[in-house]
mmCIF file with all atom_site columns, C-alpha atoms in Angstrom:
data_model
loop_
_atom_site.group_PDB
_atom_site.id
_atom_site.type_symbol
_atom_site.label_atom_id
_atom_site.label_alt_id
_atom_site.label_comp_id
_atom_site.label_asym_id
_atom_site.label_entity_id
_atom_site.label_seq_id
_atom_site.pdbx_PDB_ins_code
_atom_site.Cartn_x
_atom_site.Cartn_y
_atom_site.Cartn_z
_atom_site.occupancy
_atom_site.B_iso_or_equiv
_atom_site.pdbx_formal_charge
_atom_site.auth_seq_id
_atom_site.auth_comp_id
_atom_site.auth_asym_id
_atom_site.auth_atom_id
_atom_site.pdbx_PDB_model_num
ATOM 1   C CA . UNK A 1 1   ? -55.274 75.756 130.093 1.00 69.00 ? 1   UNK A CA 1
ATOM 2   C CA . UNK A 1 2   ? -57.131 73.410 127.912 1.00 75.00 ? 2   UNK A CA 1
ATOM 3   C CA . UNK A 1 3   ? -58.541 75.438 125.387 1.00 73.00 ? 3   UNK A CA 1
ATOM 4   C CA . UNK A 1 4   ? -54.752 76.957 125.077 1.00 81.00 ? 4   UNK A CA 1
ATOM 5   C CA . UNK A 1 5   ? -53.053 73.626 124.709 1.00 86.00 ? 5   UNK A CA 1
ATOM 6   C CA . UNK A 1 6   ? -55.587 72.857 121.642 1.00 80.00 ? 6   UNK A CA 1
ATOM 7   C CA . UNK A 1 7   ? -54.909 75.533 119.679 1.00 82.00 ? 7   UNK A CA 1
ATOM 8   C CA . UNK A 1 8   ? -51.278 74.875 120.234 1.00 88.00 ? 8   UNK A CA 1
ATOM 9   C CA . UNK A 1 9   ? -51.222 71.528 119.120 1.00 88.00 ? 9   UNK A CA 1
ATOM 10  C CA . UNK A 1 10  ? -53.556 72.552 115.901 1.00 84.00 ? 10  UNK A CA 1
ATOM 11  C CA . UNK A 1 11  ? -51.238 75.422 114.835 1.00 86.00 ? 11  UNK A CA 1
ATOM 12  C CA . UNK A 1 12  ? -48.451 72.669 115.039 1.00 88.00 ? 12  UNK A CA 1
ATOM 13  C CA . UNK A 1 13  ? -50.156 70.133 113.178 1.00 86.00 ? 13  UNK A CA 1
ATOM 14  C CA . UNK A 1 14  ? -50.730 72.816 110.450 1.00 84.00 ? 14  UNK A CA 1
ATOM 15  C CA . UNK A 1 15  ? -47.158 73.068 109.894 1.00 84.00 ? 15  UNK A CA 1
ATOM 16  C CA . UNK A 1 16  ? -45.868 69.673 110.635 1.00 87.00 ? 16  UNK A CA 1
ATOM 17  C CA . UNK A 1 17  ? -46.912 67.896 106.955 1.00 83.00 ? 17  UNK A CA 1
ATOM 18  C CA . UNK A 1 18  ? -45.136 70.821 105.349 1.00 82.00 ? 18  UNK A CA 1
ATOM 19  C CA . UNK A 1 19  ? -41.574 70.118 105.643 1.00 80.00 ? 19  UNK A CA 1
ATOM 20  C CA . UNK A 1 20  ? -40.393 71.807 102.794 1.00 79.00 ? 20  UNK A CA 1
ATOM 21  C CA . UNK A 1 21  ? -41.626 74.943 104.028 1.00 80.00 ? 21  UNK A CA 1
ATOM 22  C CA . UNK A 1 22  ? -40.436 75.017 107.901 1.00 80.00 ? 22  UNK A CA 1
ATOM 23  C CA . UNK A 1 23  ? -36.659 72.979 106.765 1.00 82.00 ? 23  UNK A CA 1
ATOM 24  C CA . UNK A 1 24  ? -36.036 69.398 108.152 1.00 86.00 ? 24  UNK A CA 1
ATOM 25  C CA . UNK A 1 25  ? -34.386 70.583 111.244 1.00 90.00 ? 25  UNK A CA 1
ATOM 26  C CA . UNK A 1 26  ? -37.343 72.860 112.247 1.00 90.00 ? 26  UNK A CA 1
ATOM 27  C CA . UNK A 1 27  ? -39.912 69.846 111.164 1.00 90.00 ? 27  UNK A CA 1
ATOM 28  C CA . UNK A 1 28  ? -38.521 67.884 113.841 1.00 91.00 ? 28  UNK A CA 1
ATOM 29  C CA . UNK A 1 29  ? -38.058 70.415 116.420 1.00 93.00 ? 29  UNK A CA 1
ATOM 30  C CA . UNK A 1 30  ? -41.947 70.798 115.966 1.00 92.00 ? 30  UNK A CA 1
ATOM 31  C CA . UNK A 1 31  ? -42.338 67.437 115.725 1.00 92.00 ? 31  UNK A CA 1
ATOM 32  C CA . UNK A 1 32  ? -40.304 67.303 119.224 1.00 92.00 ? 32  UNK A CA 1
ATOM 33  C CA . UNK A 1 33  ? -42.997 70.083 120.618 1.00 93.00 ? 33  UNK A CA 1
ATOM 34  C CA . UNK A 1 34  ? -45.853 68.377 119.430 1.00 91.00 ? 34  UNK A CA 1
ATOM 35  C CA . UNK A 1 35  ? -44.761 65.326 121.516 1.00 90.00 ? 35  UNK A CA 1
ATOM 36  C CA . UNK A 1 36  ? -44.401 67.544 124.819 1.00 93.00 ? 36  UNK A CA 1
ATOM 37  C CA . UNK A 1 37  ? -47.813 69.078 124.443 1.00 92.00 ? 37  UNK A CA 1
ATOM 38  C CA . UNK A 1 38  ? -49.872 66.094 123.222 1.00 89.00 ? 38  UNK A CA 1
ATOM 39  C CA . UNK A 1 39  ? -48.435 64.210 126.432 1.00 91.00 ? 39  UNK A CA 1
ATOM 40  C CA . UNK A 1 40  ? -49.618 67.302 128.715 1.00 92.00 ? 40  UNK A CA 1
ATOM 41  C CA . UNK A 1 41  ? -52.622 67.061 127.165 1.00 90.00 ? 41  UNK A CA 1
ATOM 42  C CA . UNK A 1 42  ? -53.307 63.012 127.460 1.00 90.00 ? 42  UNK A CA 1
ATOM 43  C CA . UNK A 1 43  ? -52.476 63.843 130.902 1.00 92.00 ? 43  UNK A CA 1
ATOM 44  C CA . UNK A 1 44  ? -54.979 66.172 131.657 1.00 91.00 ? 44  UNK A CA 1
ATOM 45  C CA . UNK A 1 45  ? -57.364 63.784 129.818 1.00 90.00 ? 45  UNK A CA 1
ATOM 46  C CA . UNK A 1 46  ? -56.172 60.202 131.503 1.00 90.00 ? 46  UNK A CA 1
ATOM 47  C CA . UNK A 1 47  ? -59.161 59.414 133.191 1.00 91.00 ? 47  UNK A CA 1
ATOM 48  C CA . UNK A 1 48  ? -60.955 60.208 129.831 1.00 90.00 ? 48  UNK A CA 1
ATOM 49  C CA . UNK A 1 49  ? -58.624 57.803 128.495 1.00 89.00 ? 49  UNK A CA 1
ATOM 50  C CA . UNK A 1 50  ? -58.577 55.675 131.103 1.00 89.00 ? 50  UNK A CA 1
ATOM 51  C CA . UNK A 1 51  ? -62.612 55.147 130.737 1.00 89.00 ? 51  UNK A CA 1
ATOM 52  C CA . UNK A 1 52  ? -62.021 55.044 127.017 1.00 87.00 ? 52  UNK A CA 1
ATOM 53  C CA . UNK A 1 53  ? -59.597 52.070 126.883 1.00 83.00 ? 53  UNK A CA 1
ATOM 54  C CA . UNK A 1 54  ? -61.789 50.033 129.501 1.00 84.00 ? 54  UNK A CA 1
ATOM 55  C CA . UNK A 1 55  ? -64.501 50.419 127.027 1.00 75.00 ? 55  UNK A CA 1
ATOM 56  C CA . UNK A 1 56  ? -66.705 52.481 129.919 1.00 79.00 ? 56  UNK A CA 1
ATOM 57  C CA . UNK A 1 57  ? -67.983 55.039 126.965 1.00 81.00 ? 57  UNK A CA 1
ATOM 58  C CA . UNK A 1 58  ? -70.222 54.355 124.339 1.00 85.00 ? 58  UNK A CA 1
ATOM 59  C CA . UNK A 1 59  ? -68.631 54.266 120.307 1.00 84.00 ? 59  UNK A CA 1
ATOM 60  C CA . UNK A 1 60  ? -69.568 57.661 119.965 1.00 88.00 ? 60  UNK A CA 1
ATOM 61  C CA . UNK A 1 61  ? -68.099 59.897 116.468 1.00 90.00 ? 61  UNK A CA 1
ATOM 62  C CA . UNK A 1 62  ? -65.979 61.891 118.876 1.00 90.00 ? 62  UNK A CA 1
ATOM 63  C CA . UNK A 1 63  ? -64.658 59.202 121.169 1.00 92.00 ? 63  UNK A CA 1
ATOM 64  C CA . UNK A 1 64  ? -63.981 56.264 117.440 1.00 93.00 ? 64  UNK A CA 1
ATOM 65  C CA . UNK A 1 65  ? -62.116 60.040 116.148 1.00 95.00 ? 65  UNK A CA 1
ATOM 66  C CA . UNK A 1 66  ? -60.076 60.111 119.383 1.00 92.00 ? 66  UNK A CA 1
ATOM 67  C CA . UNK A 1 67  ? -58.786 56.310 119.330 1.00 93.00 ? 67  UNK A CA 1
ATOM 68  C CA . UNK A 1 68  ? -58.031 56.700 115.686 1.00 95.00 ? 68  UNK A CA 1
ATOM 69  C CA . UNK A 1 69  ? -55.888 60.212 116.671 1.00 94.00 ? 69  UNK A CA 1
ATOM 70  C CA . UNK A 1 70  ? -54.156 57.502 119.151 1.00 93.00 ? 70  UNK A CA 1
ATOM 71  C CA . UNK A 1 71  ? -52.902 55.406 116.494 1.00 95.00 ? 71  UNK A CA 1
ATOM 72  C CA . UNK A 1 72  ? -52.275 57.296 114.081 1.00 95.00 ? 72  UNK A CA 1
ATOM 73  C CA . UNK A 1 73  ? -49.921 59.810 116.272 1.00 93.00 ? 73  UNK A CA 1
ATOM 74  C CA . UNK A 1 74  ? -48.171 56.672 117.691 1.00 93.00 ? 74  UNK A CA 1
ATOM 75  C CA . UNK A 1 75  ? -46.867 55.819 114.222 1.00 95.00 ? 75  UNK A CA 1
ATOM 76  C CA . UNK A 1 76  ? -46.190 58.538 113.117 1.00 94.00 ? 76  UNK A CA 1
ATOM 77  C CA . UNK A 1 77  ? -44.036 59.746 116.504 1.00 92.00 ? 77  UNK A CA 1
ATOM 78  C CA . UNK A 1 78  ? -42.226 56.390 116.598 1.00 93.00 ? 78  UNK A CA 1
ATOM 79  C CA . UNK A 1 79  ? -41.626 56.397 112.540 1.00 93.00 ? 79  UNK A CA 1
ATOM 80  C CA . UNK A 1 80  ? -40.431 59.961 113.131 1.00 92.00 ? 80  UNK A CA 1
ATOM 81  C CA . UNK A 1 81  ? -37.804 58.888 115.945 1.00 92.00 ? 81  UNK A CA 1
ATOM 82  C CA . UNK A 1 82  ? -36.407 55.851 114.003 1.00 92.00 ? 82  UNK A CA 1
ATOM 83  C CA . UNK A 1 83  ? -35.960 58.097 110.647 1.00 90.00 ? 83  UNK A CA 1
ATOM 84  C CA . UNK A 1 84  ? -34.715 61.710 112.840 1.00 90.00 ? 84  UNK A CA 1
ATOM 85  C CA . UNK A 1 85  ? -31.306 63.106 112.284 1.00 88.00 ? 85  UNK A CA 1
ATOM 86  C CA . UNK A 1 86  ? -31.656 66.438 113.880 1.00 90.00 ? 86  UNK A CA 1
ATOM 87  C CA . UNK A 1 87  ? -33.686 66.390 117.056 1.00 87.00 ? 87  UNK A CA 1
ATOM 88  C CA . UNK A 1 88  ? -33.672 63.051 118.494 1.00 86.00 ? 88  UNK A CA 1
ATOM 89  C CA . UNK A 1 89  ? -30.844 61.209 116.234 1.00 85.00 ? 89  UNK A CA 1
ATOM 90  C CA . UNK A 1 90  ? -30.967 57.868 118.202 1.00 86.00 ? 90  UNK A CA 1
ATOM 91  C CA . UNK A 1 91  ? -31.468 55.347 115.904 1.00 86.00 ? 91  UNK A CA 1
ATOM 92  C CA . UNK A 1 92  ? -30.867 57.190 112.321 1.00 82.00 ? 92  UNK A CA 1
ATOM 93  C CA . UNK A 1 93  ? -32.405 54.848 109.908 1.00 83.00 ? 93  UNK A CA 1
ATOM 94  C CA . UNK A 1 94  ? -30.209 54.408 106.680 1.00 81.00 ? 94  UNK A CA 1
ATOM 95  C CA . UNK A 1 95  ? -31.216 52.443 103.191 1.00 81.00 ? 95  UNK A CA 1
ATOM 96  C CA . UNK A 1 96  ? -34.293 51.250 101.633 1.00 82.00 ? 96  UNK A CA 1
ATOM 97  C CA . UNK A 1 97  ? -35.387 50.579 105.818 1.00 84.00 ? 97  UNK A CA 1
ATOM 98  C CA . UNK A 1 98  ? -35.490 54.400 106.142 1.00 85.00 ? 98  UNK A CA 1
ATOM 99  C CA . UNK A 1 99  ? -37.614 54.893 102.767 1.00 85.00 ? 99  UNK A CA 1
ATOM 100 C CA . UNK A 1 100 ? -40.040 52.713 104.323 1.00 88.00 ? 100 UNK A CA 1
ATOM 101 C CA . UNK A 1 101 ? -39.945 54.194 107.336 1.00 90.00 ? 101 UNK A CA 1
ATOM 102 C CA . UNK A 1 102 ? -40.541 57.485 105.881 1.00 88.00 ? 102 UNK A CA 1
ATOM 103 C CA . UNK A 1 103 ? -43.325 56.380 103.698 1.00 88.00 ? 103 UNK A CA 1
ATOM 104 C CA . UNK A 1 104 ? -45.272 55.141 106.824 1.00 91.00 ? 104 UNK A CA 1
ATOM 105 C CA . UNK A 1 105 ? -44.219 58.599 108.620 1.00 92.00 ? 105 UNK A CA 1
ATOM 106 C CA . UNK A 1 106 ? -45.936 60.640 105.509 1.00 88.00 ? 106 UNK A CA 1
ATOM 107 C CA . UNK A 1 107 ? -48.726 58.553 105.545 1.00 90.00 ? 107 UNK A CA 1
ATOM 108 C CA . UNK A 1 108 ? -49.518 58.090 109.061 1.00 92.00 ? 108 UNK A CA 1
ATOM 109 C CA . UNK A 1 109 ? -49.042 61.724 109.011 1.00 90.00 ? 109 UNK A CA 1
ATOM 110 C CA . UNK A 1 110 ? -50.962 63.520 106.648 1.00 90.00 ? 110 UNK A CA 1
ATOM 111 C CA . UNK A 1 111 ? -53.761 61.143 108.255 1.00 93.00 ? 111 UNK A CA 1
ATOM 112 C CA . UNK A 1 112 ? -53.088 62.468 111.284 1.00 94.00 ? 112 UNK A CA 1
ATOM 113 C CA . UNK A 1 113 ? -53.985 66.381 110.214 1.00 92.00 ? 113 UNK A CA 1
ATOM 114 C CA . UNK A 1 114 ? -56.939 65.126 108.278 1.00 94.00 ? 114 UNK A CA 1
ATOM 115 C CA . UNK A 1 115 ? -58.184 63.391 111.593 1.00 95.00 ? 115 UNK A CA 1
ATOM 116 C CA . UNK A 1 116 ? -57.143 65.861 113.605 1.00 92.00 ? 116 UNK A CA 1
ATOM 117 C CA . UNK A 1 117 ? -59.319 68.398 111.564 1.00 93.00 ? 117 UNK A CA 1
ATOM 118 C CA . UNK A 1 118 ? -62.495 66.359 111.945 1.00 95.00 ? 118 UNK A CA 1
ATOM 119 C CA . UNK A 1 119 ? -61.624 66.398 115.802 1.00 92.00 ? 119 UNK A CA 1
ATOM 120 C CA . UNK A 1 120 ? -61.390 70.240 115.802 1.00 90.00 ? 120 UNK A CA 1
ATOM 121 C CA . UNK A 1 121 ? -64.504 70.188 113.698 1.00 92.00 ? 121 UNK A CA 1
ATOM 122 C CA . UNK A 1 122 ? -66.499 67.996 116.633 1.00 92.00 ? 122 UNK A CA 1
ATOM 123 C CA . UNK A 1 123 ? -65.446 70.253 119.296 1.00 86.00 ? 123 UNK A CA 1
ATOM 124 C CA . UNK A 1 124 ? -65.999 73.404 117.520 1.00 84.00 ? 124 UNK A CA 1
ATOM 125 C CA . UNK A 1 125 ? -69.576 73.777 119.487 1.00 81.00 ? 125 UNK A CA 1
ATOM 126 C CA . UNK A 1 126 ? -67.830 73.708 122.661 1.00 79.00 ? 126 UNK A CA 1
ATOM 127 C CA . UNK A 1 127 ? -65.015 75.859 121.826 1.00 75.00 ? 127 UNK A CA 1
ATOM 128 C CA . UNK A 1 128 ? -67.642 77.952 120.366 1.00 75.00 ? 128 UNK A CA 1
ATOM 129 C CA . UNK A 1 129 ? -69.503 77.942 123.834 1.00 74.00 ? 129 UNK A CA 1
ATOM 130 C CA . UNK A 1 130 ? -66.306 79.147 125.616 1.00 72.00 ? 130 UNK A CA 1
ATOM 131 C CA . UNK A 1 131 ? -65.331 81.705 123.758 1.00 68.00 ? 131 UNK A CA 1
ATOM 132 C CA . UNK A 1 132 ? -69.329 83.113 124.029 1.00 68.00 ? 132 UNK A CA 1
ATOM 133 C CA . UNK A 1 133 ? -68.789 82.704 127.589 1.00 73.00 ? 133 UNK A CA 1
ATOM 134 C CA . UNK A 1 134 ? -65.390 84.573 128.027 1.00 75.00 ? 134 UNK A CA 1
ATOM 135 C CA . UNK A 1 135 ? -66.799 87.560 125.023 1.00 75.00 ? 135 UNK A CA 1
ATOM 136 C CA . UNK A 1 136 ? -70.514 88.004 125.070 1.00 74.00 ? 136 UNK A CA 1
ATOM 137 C CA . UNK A 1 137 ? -71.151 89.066 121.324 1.00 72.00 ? 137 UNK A CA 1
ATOM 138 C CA . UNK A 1 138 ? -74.978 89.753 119.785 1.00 76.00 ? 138 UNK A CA 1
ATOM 139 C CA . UNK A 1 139 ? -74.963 87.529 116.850 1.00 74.00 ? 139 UNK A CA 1
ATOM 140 C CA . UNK A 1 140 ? -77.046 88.184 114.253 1.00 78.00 ? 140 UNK A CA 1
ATOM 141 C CA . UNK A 1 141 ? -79.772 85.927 113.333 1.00 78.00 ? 141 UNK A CA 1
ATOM 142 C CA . UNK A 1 142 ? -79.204 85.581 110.056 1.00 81.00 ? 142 UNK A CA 1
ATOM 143 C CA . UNK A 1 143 ? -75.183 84.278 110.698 1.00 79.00 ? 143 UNK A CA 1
ATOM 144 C CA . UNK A 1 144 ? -76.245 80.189 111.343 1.00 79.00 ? 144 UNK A CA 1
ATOM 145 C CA . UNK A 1 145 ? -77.229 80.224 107.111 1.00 87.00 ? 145 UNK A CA 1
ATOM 146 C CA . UNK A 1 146 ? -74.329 82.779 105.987 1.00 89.00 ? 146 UNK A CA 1
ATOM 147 C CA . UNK A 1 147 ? -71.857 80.237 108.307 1.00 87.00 ? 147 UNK A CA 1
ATOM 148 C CA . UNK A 1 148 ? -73.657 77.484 106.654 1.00 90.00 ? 148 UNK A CA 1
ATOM 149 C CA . UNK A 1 149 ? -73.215 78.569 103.093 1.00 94.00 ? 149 UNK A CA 1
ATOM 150 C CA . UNK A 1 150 ? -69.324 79.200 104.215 1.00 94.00 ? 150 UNK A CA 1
ATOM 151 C CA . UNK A 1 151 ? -69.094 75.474 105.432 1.00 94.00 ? 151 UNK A CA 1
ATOM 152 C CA . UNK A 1 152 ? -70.348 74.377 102.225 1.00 96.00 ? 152 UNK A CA 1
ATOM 153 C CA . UNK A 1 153 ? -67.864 76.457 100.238 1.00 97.00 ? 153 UNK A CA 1
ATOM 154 C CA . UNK A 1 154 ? -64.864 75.490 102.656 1.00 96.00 ? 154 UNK A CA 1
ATOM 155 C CA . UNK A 1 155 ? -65.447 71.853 102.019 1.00 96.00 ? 155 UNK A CA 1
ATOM 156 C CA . UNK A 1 156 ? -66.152 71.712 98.367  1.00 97.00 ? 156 UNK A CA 1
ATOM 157 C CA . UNK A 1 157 ? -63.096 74.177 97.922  1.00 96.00 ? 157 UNK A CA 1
ATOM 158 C CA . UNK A 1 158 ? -61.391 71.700 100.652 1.00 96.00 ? 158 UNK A CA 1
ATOM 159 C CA . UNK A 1 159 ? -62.381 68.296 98.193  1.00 96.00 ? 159 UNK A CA 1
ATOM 160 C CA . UNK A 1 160 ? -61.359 70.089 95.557  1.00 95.00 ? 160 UNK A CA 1
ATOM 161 C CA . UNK A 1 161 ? -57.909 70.510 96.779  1.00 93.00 ? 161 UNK A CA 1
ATOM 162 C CA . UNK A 1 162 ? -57.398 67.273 97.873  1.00 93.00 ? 162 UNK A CA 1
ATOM 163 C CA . UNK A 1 163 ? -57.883 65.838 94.532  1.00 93.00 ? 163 UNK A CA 1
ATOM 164 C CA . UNK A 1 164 ? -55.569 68.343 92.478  1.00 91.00 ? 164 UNK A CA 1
ATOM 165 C CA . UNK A 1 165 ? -52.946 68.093 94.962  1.00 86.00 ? 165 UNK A CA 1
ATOM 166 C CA . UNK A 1 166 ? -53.234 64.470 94.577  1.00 86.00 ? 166 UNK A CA 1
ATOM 167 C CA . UNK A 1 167 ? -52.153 63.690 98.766  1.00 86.00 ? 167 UNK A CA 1
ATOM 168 C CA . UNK A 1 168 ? -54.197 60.679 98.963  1.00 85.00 ? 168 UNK A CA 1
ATOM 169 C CA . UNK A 1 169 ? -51.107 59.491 96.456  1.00 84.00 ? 169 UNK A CA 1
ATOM 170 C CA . UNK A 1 170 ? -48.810 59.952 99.974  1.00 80.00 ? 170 UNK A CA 1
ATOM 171 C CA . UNK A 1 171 ? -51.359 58.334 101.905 1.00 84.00 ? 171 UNK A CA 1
ATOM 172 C CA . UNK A 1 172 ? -51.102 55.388 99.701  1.00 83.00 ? 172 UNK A CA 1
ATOM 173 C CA . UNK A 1 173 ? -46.923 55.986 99.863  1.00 75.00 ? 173 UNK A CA 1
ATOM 174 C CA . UNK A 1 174 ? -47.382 56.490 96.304  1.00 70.00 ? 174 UNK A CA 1
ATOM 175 C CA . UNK A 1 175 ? -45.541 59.919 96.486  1.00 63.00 ? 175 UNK A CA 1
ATOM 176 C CA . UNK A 1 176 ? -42.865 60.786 99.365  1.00 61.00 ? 176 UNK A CA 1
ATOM 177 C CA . UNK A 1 177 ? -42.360 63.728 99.395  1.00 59.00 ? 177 UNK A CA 1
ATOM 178 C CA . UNK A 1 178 ? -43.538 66.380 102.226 1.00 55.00 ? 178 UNK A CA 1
ATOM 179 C CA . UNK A 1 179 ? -44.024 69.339 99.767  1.00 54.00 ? 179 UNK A CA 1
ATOM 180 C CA . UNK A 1 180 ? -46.926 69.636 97.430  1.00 50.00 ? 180 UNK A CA 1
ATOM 181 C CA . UNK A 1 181 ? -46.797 69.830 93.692  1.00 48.00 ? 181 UNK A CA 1
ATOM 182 C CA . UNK A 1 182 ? -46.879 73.798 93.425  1.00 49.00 ? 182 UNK A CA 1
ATOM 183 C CA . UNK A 1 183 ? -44.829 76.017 95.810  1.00 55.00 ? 183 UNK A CA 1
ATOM 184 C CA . UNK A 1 184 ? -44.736 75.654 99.808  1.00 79.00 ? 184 UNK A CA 1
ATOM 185 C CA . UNK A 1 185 ? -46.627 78.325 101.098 1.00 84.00 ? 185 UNK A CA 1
ATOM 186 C CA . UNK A 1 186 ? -49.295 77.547 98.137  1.00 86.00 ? 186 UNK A CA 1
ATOM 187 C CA . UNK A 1 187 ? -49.585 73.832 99.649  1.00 84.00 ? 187 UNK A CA 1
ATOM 188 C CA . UNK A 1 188 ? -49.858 75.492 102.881 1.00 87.00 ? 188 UNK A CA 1
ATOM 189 C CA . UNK A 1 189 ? -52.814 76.838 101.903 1.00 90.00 ? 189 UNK A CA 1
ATOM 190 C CA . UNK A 1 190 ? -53.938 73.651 100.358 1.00 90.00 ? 190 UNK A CA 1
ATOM 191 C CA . UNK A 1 191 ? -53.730 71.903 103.590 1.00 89.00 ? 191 UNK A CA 1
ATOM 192 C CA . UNK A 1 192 ? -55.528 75.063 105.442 1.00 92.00 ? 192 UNK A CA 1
ATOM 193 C CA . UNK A 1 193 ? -58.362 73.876 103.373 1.00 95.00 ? 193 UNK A CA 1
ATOM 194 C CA . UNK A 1 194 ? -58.477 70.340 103.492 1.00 95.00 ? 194 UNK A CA 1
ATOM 195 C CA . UNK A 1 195 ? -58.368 71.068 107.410 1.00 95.00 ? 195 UNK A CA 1
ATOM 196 C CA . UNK A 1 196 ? -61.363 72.722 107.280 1.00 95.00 ? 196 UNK A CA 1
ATOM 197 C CA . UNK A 1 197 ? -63.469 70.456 104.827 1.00 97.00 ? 197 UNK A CA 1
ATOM 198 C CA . UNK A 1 198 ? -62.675 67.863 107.218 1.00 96.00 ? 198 UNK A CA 1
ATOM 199 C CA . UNK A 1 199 ? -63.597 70.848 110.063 1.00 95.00 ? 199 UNK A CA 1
ATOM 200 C CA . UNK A 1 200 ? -66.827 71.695 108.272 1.00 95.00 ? 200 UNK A CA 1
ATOM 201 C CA . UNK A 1 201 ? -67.547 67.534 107.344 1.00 96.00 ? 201 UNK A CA 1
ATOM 202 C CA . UNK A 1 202 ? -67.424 67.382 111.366 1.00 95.00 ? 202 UNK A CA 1
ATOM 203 C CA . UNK A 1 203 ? -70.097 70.223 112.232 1.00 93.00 ? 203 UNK A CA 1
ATOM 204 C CA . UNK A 1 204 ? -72.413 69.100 109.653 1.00 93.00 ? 204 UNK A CA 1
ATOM 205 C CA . UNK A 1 205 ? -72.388 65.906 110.964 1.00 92.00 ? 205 UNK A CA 1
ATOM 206 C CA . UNK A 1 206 ? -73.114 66.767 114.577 1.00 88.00 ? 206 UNK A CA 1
ATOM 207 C CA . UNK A 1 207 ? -76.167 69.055 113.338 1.00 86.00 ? 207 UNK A CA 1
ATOM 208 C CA . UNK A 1 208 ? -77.646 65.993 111.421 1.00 87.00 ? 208 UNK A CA 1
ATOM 209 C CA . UNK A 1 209 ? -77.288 63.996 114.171 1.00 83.00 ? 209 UNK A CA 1
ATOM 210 C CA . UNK A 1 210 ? -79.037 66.744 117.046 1.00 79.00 ? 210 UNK A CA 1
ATOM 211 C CA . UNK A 1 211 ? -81.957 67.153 114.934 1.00 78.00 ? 211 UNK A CA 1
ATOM 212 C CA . UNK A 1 212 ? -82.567 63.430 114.598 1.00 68.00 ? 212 UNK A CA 1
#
């Protein structure tokens, strides 16, 4: 069930800091969804959590990326509640309150799927494991430097598009807006591959860190 729930939430979070392309009622539905599964999923993982919080790990990569994950999707589902209209209209922010609001929603958020990408990127060994385990596959010996060169291309292509799309401006609530410059399903893309710069940034780190 695991494995299932976290490529749920990840094909959710791809959408989620496109609004323009799913419509505001949709965005919120998902939004709505993404709350549902995420709590399934802290529940499966509450005495992870639980150990976490009492400070009974160590201040690992993985477990720093998890607390920031924490924090980050607690502003950005409380910001999304005060500011919703559609799927849970309860308090329905109005006036320059709701533009701040929304500017710490966009922000929080677009952190969220960049974090959220490095997490995907430190489990990919594991996921990788599972799937080996559930389809045995002969992989050639050659496909660790051809997957390496691809990780390098992904996350220079990745950079790249997270400098001409210029979404550190709505992480510094310089721009709010939740479409990109160009059209929708162009900044879709975009996001695809700052997902998996931050993806690839992840797996590179973990293999400089086992062969230390």
């Amino acid at each position: 069930m695991r494995p299932l729930l976290f490529v749920l939430i990840t094909l959710l979070m791809f959408f989620l800091p496109n609004r323009l392309l799913t419509t505001e009622p949709v965005h919120e539905y998902l939004g709505c969804a993404l709350l549902i599964l995420g709590g399934i999923h802290l529940w499966l993982e509450r005495a992870y959590l639980r150990a976490l919080f009492w400070r009974r790990l160590p201040m690992t990569a993985l477990n720093t990326v998890n607390i920031i994950i924490l924090l980050l999707l607690a502003v950005t589902l409380v910001s999304g509640i005060l500011i919703s209209l559609y799927a849970l209209p309860i308090v329905r922010l109005r006036g320059l309150a709701s533009i701040y609001v929304h500017a710490v929603h966009l922000s929080a958020g677009v952190l969220l799927f960049l974090v959220v990408g490095v997490h995907v990127g430190l489990h990919a060994r594991m996921l990788w494991r599972a799937l080996l385990r559930r389809i045995p596959l002969r992989i050639p010996r050659t496909m660790p430097r051809v997957l390496y060169v691809v990780g390098i291309l992904l996350t220079a292509a990745g950079i790249h598009r997270f400098i001409t799309t210029r979404i550190y401006d709505k992480i510094l609530f310089e721009h709010l807006s939740f479409g990109g410059l160009t059209g929708t399903w162009t900044y879709q893309c975009d996001l695809l591959l700052m997902f998996l710069a931050c993806a690839c940034l992840a797996i590179f780190y973990q293999s400089w860190r086992m062969r230390k």
